[in-house]
Amino acid sequence: MHLVSLFNPKARKWVEGRKDLYKKLEQAIPADEKIIWVHCASLGEFEQGRPVIERLRTQGTGHKLLLTFFSPSGYEAQKDYKGANWVFYLPMDGPRNARRFLEIVHPSLVIFVKYEFWYYYLKKIKYRNIPLLLISALFRKDMSFFKWYGGLQRKILSRFDHLFVQNESSKELLHQIGLSHITSVSGDTRFDRVIEIAEKFEPLPLIEQFIGNKITVVAGSTWKEDEELLSRFKEDWPNDDKKWIIAPHEISQHHMTELKKLFPDSVLYSELTAAGPDKSVLLIDNVGMLSKLYRYATVAFIGGGFSKGGIHNVLEAAVYGKPVMFGPNYSKYYEASQLIETGAAISIDDRGEFDVNIDLIAYGIEINKEMSRKAKDYVYANKGATDKIVRFIQEKRLLTN
């Protein structure tokens, strides 16, 4: 990381954010404070942990919340998050680091979100008999835990006091390696989070003025491959009755300049005014609006499906009852597969499929209405994970022992 940081801005933030980290922790955290520590890899995991964090704050146990991140993309976006008392990077895993971190933080309860399996941290937490939970976890049979060589990984999992998984297939996989006694299906806390956002929705006047009464495609968390596909399609799709809102994953000045070249008929949101220019494409150059923007979509296109990283959060659009489209790389995302099965989403492999399906969904009133209903029904049918996790904490008296 130190070597890569010489050339990579994200790696540089990763390194710089950990400078004097123990000193900062010691200065911030009183030795006699009661603490719940929640750790997330990055921003996506934070959205899963957030409902639990905010529910625990209301429990009146007297505990304060420490939130840690591994990735700069999570830390930089949420370093001022008011739902936690402290937000820090997590020091790198290792016997000394884990011991020193726990001596400073001395948590009463530790919650890891989804995919974080740090060997020494989990080992030291277990040795100290601190309650340790994994929430919103999702397991697939191709993971190392379920391979012949996965003995160490299985031992890591056994250090958790309880594993809250998203679905029955994850529970069955854990049963096969002898961990069913500490496993339960809670569902995914992201459902609770997107429902909360949707039910607190407040209108965005500039967006409403931009789209008017036109068909609107909202493309969220797009990568270069998505943006090139959208650009090629837009050239052949008449624009007189349509508006495009594109919220790219990367909002650096350089990338926004490239997007303006790719979409000449565009305006940045930061330049938009009530009497703004008559453009067909709005480029979102900020972080935090996307979950609201989907409310205005006729069709939602979720980015990432044409890149190695995979698609982004499909639930943010589905909660508003919006038909969803995305690229072919979605197999690791359970909720995306479920939306396809329910008839609320469509995966496309190429430009040809994109052309056919977007026309069908945008102009087919009955098809659009049916997909919308199925999308919203699916999200609301899967709420409640947060309640199950918090109820477990209460029933096991994990914050009062």
Short mmCIF file of C-alpha atoms in Angstrom, two decimals:
data_model
loop_
_atom_site.label_atom_id
_atom_site.label_comp_id
_atom_site.label_asym_id
_atom_site.label_seq_id
_atom_site.Cartn_x
_atom_site.Cartn_y
_atom_site.Cartn_z
CA MET A 1 0.00 0.00 0.00
CA HIS A 2 2.82 2.40 0.82
CA LEU A 3 4.41 1.71 -2.57
CA VAL A 4 1.13 1.99 -4.48
CA SER A 5 0.29 5.23 -2.63
CA LEU A 6 3.05 6.97 -4.57
CA PHE A 7 0.95 6.64 -7.71
CA ASN A 8 -2.63 5.99 -6.59
CA PRO A 9 -4.73 8.70 -4.83
CA LYS A 10 -7.01 6.15 -3.13
CA ALA A 11 -4.05 4.19 -1.74
CA ARG A 12 -2.52 7.48 -0.59
CA LYS A 13 -5.64 8.24 1.44
CA TRP A 14 -5.53 4.69 2.83
CA VAL A 15 -1.99 5.27 4.10
CA GLU A 16 -2.39 8.88 5.25
CA GLY A 17 -5.60 8.06 7.10
CA ARG A 18 -3.73 5.59 9.31
CA LYS A 19 -0.93 7.95 10.36
CA ASP A 20 -0.82 8.44 14.14
CA LEU A 21 -4.02 6.42 14.31
CA TYR A 22 -3.42 4.97 17.78
CA LYS A 23 -2.60 8.39 19.17
CA LYS A 24 -5.85 9.76 17.74
CA LEU A 25 -7.80 6.84 19.19
CA GLU A 26 -6.27 7.32 22.64
CA GLN A 27 -7.06 11.02 22.60
CA ALA A 28 -10.65 10.47 21.46
CA ILE A 29 -11.85 7.48 23.48
CA PRO A 30 -12.06 7.68 27.31
CA ALA A 31 -10.79 4.64 29.19
CA ASP A 32 -14.06 4.20 31.10
CA GLU A 33 -16.47 4.57 28.18
CA LYS A 34 -18.91 1.78 27.26
CA ILE A 35 -18.58 1.18 23.53
CA ILE A 36 -20.24 -0.70 20.68
CA TRP A 37 -17.79 -1.14 17.82
CA VAL A 38 -19.20 -1.57 14.30
CA HIS A 39 -16.80 -2.30 11.44
CA CYS A 40 -17.53 -1.98 7.71
CA ALA A 41 -15.25 -2.59 4.77
CA SER A 42 -16.57 0.29 2.71
CA LEU A 43 -19.61 2.39 1.85
CA GLY A 44 -21.86 -0.45 0.71
CA GLU A 45 -21.36 -2.35 3.94
CA PHE A 46 -21.98 0.84 5.90
CA GLU A 47 -25.45 1.09 4.33
CA GLN A 48 -26.09 -2.40 5.72
CA GLY A 49 -24.73 -1.58 9.15
CA ARG A 50 -26.38 1.82 9.42
CA PRO A 51 -29.91 0.66 10.37
CA VAL A 52 -28.47 -1.40 13.23
CA ILE A 53 -26.24 1.45 14.41
CA GLU A 54 -29.13 3.88 14.48
CA ARG A 55 -31.45 1.44 16.21
CA LEU A 56 -28.87 0.68 18.92
CA ARG A 57 -28.47 4.41 19.58
CA THR A 58 -32.11 4.53 20.65
CA GLN A 59 -31.90 1.62 23.10
CA GLY A 60 -30.80 3.68 26.09
CA THR A 61 -28.02 1.30 27.18
CA GLY A 62 -25.53 4.10 27.78
CA HIS A 63 -23.13 2.82 25.13
CA LYS A 64 -21.43 5.01 22.55
CA LEU A 65 -20.78 3.98 18.94
CA LEU A 66 -17.42 3.55 17.26
CA LEU A 67 -17.55 3.07 13.47
CA THR A 68 -14.48 1.90 11.54
CA PHE A 69 -13.76 1.46 7.85
CA PHE A 70 -11.09 -0.38 5.92
CA SER A 71 -11.52 1.50 2.63
CA PRO A 72 -11.06 5.23 1.95
CA SER A 73 -14.26 5.28 -0.13
CA GLY A 74 -16.21 4.41 3.01
CA TYR A 75 -14.27 6.54 5.46
CA GLU A 76 -14.10 9.67 3.31
CA ALA A 77 -17.84 9.57 2.63
CA GLN A 78 -18.86 8.98 6.26
CA LYS A 79 -16.11 10.49 8.41
CA ASP A 80 -18.60 13.12 9.62
CA TYR A 81 -21.46 10.67 10.15
CA LYS A 82 -23.49 11.90 13.11
CA GLY A 83 -24.92 8.49 13.98
CA ALA A 84 -21.60 7.41 15.50
CA ASN A 85 -19.61 9.05 18.27
CA TRP A 86 -16.32 8.30 16.52
CA VAL A 87 -15.37 7.33 12.97
CA PHE A 88 -11.89 5.95 12.25
CA TYR A 89 -9.94 3.79 9.87
CA LEU A 90 -9.26 0.26 11.09
CA PRO A 91 -5.53 -0.38 11.62
CA MET A 92 -4.13 -3.21 9.53
CA ASP A 93 -4.66 -6.69 10.91
CA GLY A 94 -1.86 -8.22 12.96
CA PRO A 95 -1.30 -9.49 16.53
CA ARG A 96 0.17 -6.23 17.86
CA ASN A 97 -2.30 -3.98 16.04
CA ALA A 98 -5.32 -6.00 17.12
CA ARG A 99 -4.19 -6.14 20.76
CA ARG A 100 -3.41 -2.42 20.94
CA PHE A 101 -6.64 -1.42 19.19
CA LEU A 102 -8.77 -3.49 21.57
CA GLU A 103 -6.90 -2.17 24.62
CA ILE A 104 -7.77 1.38 23.58
CA VAL A 105 -11.31 0.74 22.39
CA HIS A 106 -12.30 -1.94 24.96
CA PRO A 107 -15.69 -2.63 23.27
CA SER A 108 -18.64 -4.24 25.01
CA LEU A 109 -20.00 -5.56 21.70
CA VAL A 110 -18.43 -5.94 18.24
CA ILE A 111 -20.42 -6.08 15.01
CA PHE A 112 -18.77 -6.81 11.66
CA VAL A 113 -20.79 -6.26 8.49
CA LYS A 114 -21.10 -8.80 5.66
CA TYR A 115 -17.60 -9.79 4.51
CA GLU A 116 -14.95 -8.68 6.99
CA PHE A 117 -12.83 -11.59 8.28
CA TRP A 118 -9.64 -10.28 9.90
CA TYR A 119 -7.81 -13.19 11.51
CA TYR A 120 -6.07 -11.48 14.43
CA TYR A 121 -8.87 -9.08 15.28
CA LEU A 122 -11.35 -11.93 15.51
CA LYS A 123 -8.89 -14.05 17.47
CA LYS A 124 -8.21 -11.32 20.06
CA ILE A 125 -11.91 -10.46 20.36
CA LYS A 126 -12.71 -14.12 21.04
CA TYR A 127 -9.94 -14.42 23.64
CA ARG A 128 -11.34 -11.40 25.47
CA ASN A 129 -14.84 -12.95 25.50
CA ILE A 130 -16.33 -9.88 23.80
CA PRO A 131 -19.65 -10.66 22.05
CA LEU A 132 -18.99 -10.76 18.30
CA LEU A 133 -21.65 -10.70 15.58
CA LEU A 134 -21.57 -10.83 11.80
CA ILE A 135 -24.63 -9.25 10.16
CA SER A 136 -26.11 -9.26 6.65
CA ALA A 137 -23.66 -11.97 5.65
CA LEU A 138 -23.99 -13.72 2.32
CA PHE A 139 -22.17 -16.95 1.47
CA ARG A 140 -21.69 -18.77 -1.83
CA LYS A 141 -20.42 -22.30 -2.38
CA ASP A 142 -17.42 -21.04 -4.37
CA MET A 143 -16.00 -19.28 -1.29
CA SER A 144 -12.91 -20.71 0.41
CA PHE A 145 -14.85 -21.53 3.60
CA PHE A 146 -16.44 -24.46 1.77
CA LYS A 147 -13.34 -25.80 -0.02
CA TRP A 148 -11.07 -28.63 1.15
CA TYR A 149 -8.31 -26.09 1.80
CA GLY A 150 -10.54 -23.71 3.80
CA GLY A 151 -9.75 -24.96 7.31
CA LEU A 152 -8.28 -21.64 8.47
CA GLN A 153 -11.20 -19.71 7.01
CA ARG A 154 -13.69 -22.00 8.76
CA LYS A 155 -11.86 -21.44 12.04
CA ILE A 156 -12.20 -17.69 11.53
CA LEU A 157 -15.97 -18.04 11.09
CA SER A 158 -16.26 -20.12 14.25
CA ARG A 159 -14.98 -17.19 16.30
CA PHE A 160 -18.22 -15.29 15.81
CA ASP A 161 -20.84 -15.74 18.50
CA HIS A 162 -23.57 -15.46 15.89
CA LEU A 163 -23.82 -15.22 12.12
CA PHE A 164 -26.85 -13.38 10.74
CA VAL A 165 -27.15 -14.40 7.09
CA GLN A 166 -29.28 -13.01 4.28
CA ASN A 167 -30.87 -16.21 2.98
CA GLU A 168 -31.50 -19.93 3.47
CA SER A 169 -28.82 -21.00 1.00
CA SER A 170 -26.17 -19.24 3.12
CA LYS A 171 -27.50 -20.98 6.23
CA GLU A 172 -27.36 -24.37 4.49
CA LEU A 173 -23.72 -23.82 3.48
CA LEU A 174 -22.82 -22.98 7.07
CA HIS A 175 -24.72 -26.06 8.25
CA GLN A 176 -22.48 -28.19 6.02
CA ILE A 177 -19.37 -26.97 7.89
CA GLY A 178 -20.90 -27.41 11.34
CA LEU A 179 -21.89 -23.82 12.13
CA SER A 180 -25.67 -24.04 12.04
CA HIS A 181 -25.81 -23.68 15.85
CA ILE A 182 -24.57 -20.07 15.60
CA THR A 183 -26.43 -19.18 12.39
CA SER A 184 -29.82 -17.66 11.71
CA VAL A 185 -31.50 -16.07 8.69
CA SER A 186 -32.23 -12.42 9.40
CA GLY A 187 -32.33 -11.08 5.86
CA ASP A 188 -30.48 -8.05 4.54
CA THR A 189 -30.59 -4.82 6.57
CA ARG A 190 -30.31 -2.83 3.32
CA PHE A 191 -34.02 -3.44 2.78
CA ASP A 192 -34.74 -1.59 6.00
CA ARG A 193 -32.38 1.20 5.00
CA VAL A 194 -33.86 1.83 1.53
CA ILE A 195 -37.40 1.69 2.91
CA GLU A 196 -36.47 4.30 5.51
CA ILE A 197 -34.98 6.56 2.82
CA ALA A 198 -38.00 6.18 0.54
CA GLU A 199 -40.50 6.89 3.31
CA LYS A 200 -38.62 10.06 4.29
CA PHE A 201 -38.36 11.26 0.69
CA GLU A 202 -38.38 15.00 0.14
CA PRO A 203 -38.85 16.46 -3.38
CA LEU A 204 -35.92 17.84 -5.37
CA PRO A 205 -37.32 20.95 -7.13
CA LEU A 206 -34.44 21.38 -9.59
CA ILE A 207 -34.76 17.76 -10.69
CA GLU A 208 -38.51 18.10 -11.13
CA GLN A 209 -38.04 21.22 -13.26
CA PHE A 210 -35.36 19.50 -15.34
CA ILE A 211 -37.43 16.44 -16.24
CA GLY A 212 -40.87 18.04 -16.49
CA ASN A 213 -43.31 15.38 -17.65
CA LYS A 214 -40.86 13.52 -19.88
CA ILE A 215 -39.78 9.90 -19.82
CA THR A 216 -36.71 9.75 -17.58
CA VAL A 217 -33.86 7.24 -17.47
CA VAL A 218 -31.89 7.41 -14.23
CA ALA A 219 -28.52 5.67 -14.53
CA GLY A 220 -26.86 5.24 -11.15
CA SER A 221 -23.31 4.36 -10.07
CA THR A 222 -22.17 4.05 -13.67
CA TRP A 223 -18.70 3.04 -14.82
CA LYS A 224 -17.00 3.74 -18.12
CA GLU A 225 -18.46 0.64 -19.81
CA ASP A 226 -21.99 1.63 -18.77
CA GLU A 227 -21.53 5.22 -19.88
CA GLU A 228 -20.25 4.26 -23.32
CA LEU A 229 -23.24 1.96 -23.83
CA LEU A 230 -25.65 4.70 -22.76
CA SER A 231 -23.97 7.21 -25.04
CA ARG A 232 -24.17 4.95 -28.11
CA PHE A 233 -27.81 4.18 -27.42
CA LYS A 234 -28.76 7.80 -26.81
CA GLU A 235 -27.42 8.82 -30.21
CA ASP A 236 -30.07 6.68 -31.89
CA TRP A 237 -32.91 7.25 -29.44
CA PRO A 238 -35.00 10.38 -30.14
CA ASN A 239 -34.58 12.90 -27.32
CA ASP A 240 -37.62 15.10 -27.71
CA ASP A 241 -39.64 13.22 -25.08
CA LYS A 242 -36.86 11.94 -22.81
CA LYS A 243 -34.49 13.08 -20.11
CA TRP A 244 -31.39 11.31 -18.83
CA ILE A 245 -29.95 11.60 -15.34
CA ILE A 246 -26.53 10.00 -14.97
CA ALA A 247 -24.92 9.66 -11.53
CA PRO A 248 -21.45 8.20 -12.14
CA HIS A 249 -19.53 6.18 -9.58
CA GLU A 250 -16.51 8.43 -10.10
CA ILE A 251 -17.15 12.18 -9.79
CA SER A 252 -13.64 13.56 -10.15
CA GLN A 253 -13.29 16.70 -12.24
CA HIS A 254 -11.44 14.74 -14.91
CA HIS A 255 -14.18 12.15 -15.21
CA MET A 256 -16.94 14.75 -15.33
CA THR A 257 -15.07 16.50 -18.15
CA GLU A 258 -14.90 13.20 -20.04
CA LEU A 259 -18.61 12.64 -19.50
CA LYS A 260 -19.45 16.05 -20.92
CA LYS A 261 -17.56 15.08 -24.07
CA LEU A 262 -19.39 11.76 -24.19
CA PHE A 263 -22.75 13.50 -23.70
CA PRO A 264 -22.46 16.89 -25.48
CA ASP A 265 -26.10 17.69 -24.71
CA SER A 266 -25.50 17.68 -20.95
CA VAL A 267 -25.29 19.95 -17.94
CA LEU A 268 -23.72 19.36 -14.52
CA TYR A 269 -26.02 19.40 -11.54
CA SER A 270 -23.77 21.99 -9.88
CA GLU A 271 -24.46 24.29 -12.84
CA LEU A 272 -28.20 23.65 -12.95
CA THR A 273 -30.55 26.52 -12.13
CA ALA A 274 -34.33 26.87 -11.98
CA ALA A 275 -34.25 28.41 -15.44
CA GLY A 276 -31.48 26.05 -16.50
CA PRO A 277 -30.41 25.26 -20.07
CA ASP A 278 -32.61 23.06 -22.22
CA LYS A 279 -30.41 19.97 -22.10
CA SER A 280 -31.45 16.34 -22.29
CA VAL A 281 -28.76 14.93 -19.98
CA LEU A 282 -28.10 15.87 -16.36
CA LEU A 283 -24.75 14.76 -14.91
CA ILE A 284 -24.73 14.42 -11.13
CA ASP A 285 -21.42 15.69 -9.78
CA ASN A 286 -22.01 15.11 -6.07
CA VAL A 287 -22.37 12.22 -3.62
CA GLY A 288 -25.56 11.51 -1.70
CA MET A 289 -28.39 12.29 -4.13
CA LEU A 290 -28.70 9.01 -5.98
CA SER A 291 -31.10 7.25 -3.62
CA LYS A 292 -33.55 10.14 -4.12
CA LEU A 293 -33.04 10.45 -7.86
CA TYR A 294 -34.45 6.99 -8.53
CA ARG A 295 -37.82 8.32 -7.35
CA TYR A 296 -38.04 10.25 -10.66
CA ALA A 297 -37.13 7.38 -12.98
CA THR A 298 -39.36 5.85 -15.62
CA VAL A 299 -36.63 3.22 -15.94
CA ALA A 300 -33.62 2.76 -13.63
CA PHE A 301 -30.30 1.54 -14.99
CA ILE A 302 -27.87 0.30 -12.33
CA GLY A 303 -24.20 0.60 -13.21
CA GLY A 304 -21.36 -1.86 -12.69
CA GLY A 305 -22.83 -4.84 -14.51
CA PHE A 306 -20.38 -4.52 -17.39
CA SER A 307 -17.30 -4.25 -15.14
CA LYS A 308 -15.45 -6.78 -13.00
CA GLY A 309 -16.67 -5.20 -9.79
CA GLY A 310 -20.31 -6.08 -10.44
CA ILE A 311 -23.51 -4.09 -10.10
CA HIS A 312 -24.28 -1.56 -7.41
CA ASN A 313 -27.31 -1.28 -5.13
CA VAL A 314 -30.46 -2.27 -7.05
CA LEU A 315 -32.69 -1.87 -3.99
CA GLU A 316 -32.39 1.92 -3.99
CA ALA A 317 -34.41 1.99 -7.21
CA ALA A 318 -36.67 -0.99 -6.55
CA VAL A 319 -38.01 0.49 -3.30
CA TYR A 320 -39.71 3.26 -5.28
CA GLY A 321 -41.36 0.70 -7.54
CA LYS A 322 -39.10 1.28 -10.54
CA PRO A 323 -38.30 -1.22 -13.31
CA VAL A 324 -34.61 -2.04 -13.07
CA MET A 325 -32.03 -2.86 -15.75
CA PHE A 326 -28.37 -3.81 -15.35
CA GLY A 327 -25.52 -5.59 -17.08
CA PRO A 328 -24.61 -9.30 -16.97
CA ASN A 329 -22.26 -9.29 -13.96
CA TYR A 330 -24.80 -9.73 -11.17
CA SER A 331 -24.43 -13.39 -10.10
CA LYS A 332 -22.89 -12.46 -6.71
CA TYR A 333 -25.82 -10.21 -5.88
CA TYR A 334 -28.68 -12.21 -4.45
CA GLU A 335 -31.24 -9.40 -4.53
CA ALA A 336 -30.56 -8.76 -8.24
CA SER A 337 -31.22 -12.40 -9.08
CA GLN A 338 -34.39 -12.29 -7.00
CA LEU A 339 -35.65 -9.18 -8.78
CA ILE A 340 -35.15 -10.91 -12.12
CA GLU A 341 -37.01 -13.99 -10.88
CA THR A 342 -39.93 -11.87 -9.69
CA GLY A 343 -40.12 -10.06 -13.03
CA ALA A 344 -39.08 -6.67 -11.65
CA ALA A 345 -35.67 -6.47 -13.34
CA ILE A 346 -33.94 -7.31 -16.61
CA SER A 347 -30.30 -8.11 -17.25
CA ILE A 348 -28.84 -7.14 -20.62
CA ASP A 349 -25.71 -8.46 -22.28
CA ASP A 350 -25.21 -5.94 -25.04
CA ARG A 351 -26.43 -2.85 -26.85
CA GLY A 352 -29.05 -4.79 -28.81
CA GLU A 353 -30.76 -6.10 -25.68
CA PHE A 354 -30.56 -2.67 -24.10
CA ASP A 355 -32.32 -1.09 -27.11
CA VAL A 356 -35.17 -3.58 -27.14
CA ASN A 357 -35.82 -3.70 -23.41
CA ILE A 358 -35.59 -0.02 -22.61
CA ASP A 359 -38.08 0.77 -25.36
CA LEU A 360 -40.36 -1.96 -24.09
CA ILE A 361 -40.25 -0.77 -20.49
CA ALA A 362 -40.29 2.98 -21.13
CA TYR A 363 -43.21 2.96 -23.55
CA GLY A 364 -45.10 -0.14 -22.47
CA ILE A 365 -47.43 1.31 -19.87
CA GLU A 366 -48.77 -2.02 -18.61
CA ILE A 367 -45.34 -3.66 -18.59
CA ASN A 368 -43.89 -0.69 -16.70
CA LYS A 369 -46.75 -0.75 -14.19
CA GLU A 370 -46.41 -4.50 -13.57
CA MET A 371 -42.62 -4.40 -13.14
CA SER A 372 -42.98 -1.43 -10.81
CA ARG A 373 -45.48 -3.23 -8.59
CA LYS A 374 -43.30 -6.34 -8.39
CA ALA A 375 -40.20 -4.31 -7.52
CA LYS A 376 -41.83 -2.50 -4.61
CA ASP A 377 -43.57 -5.63 -3.33
CA TYR A 378 -40.27 -7.51 -3.30
CA VAL A 379 -38.50 -4.85 -1.22
CA TYR A 380 -41.27 -4.49 1.36
CA ALA A 381 -41.64 -8.27 1.67
CA ASN A 382 -38.03 -8.49 2.84
CA LYS A 383 -37.93 -5.82 5.54
CA GLY A 384 -37.28 -6.64 9.19
CA ALA A 385 -33.62 -7.74 9.41
CA THR A 386 -32.75 -4.91 11.78
CA ASP A 387 -35.51 -5.93 14.20
CA LYS A 388 -34.23 -9.51 14.31
CA ILE A 389 -30.64 -8.49 15.01
CA VAL A 390 -31.49 -5.95 17.72
CA ARG A 391 -33.95 -8.38 19.33
CA PHE A 392 -31.17 -10.99 19.53
CA ILE A 393 -28.86 -8.48 21.23
CA GLN A 394 -31.58 -7.66 23.73
CA GLU A 395 -32.64 -11.24 24.43
CA LYS A 396 -29.05 -12.41 24.91
CA ARG A 397 -28.39 -9.33 27.09
CA LEU A 398 -25.18 -8.67 25.16
CA LEU A 399 -25.03 -5.06 26.35
CA THR A 400 -25.88 -5.70 30.00
CA ASN A 401 -23.67 -8.68 30.94
#
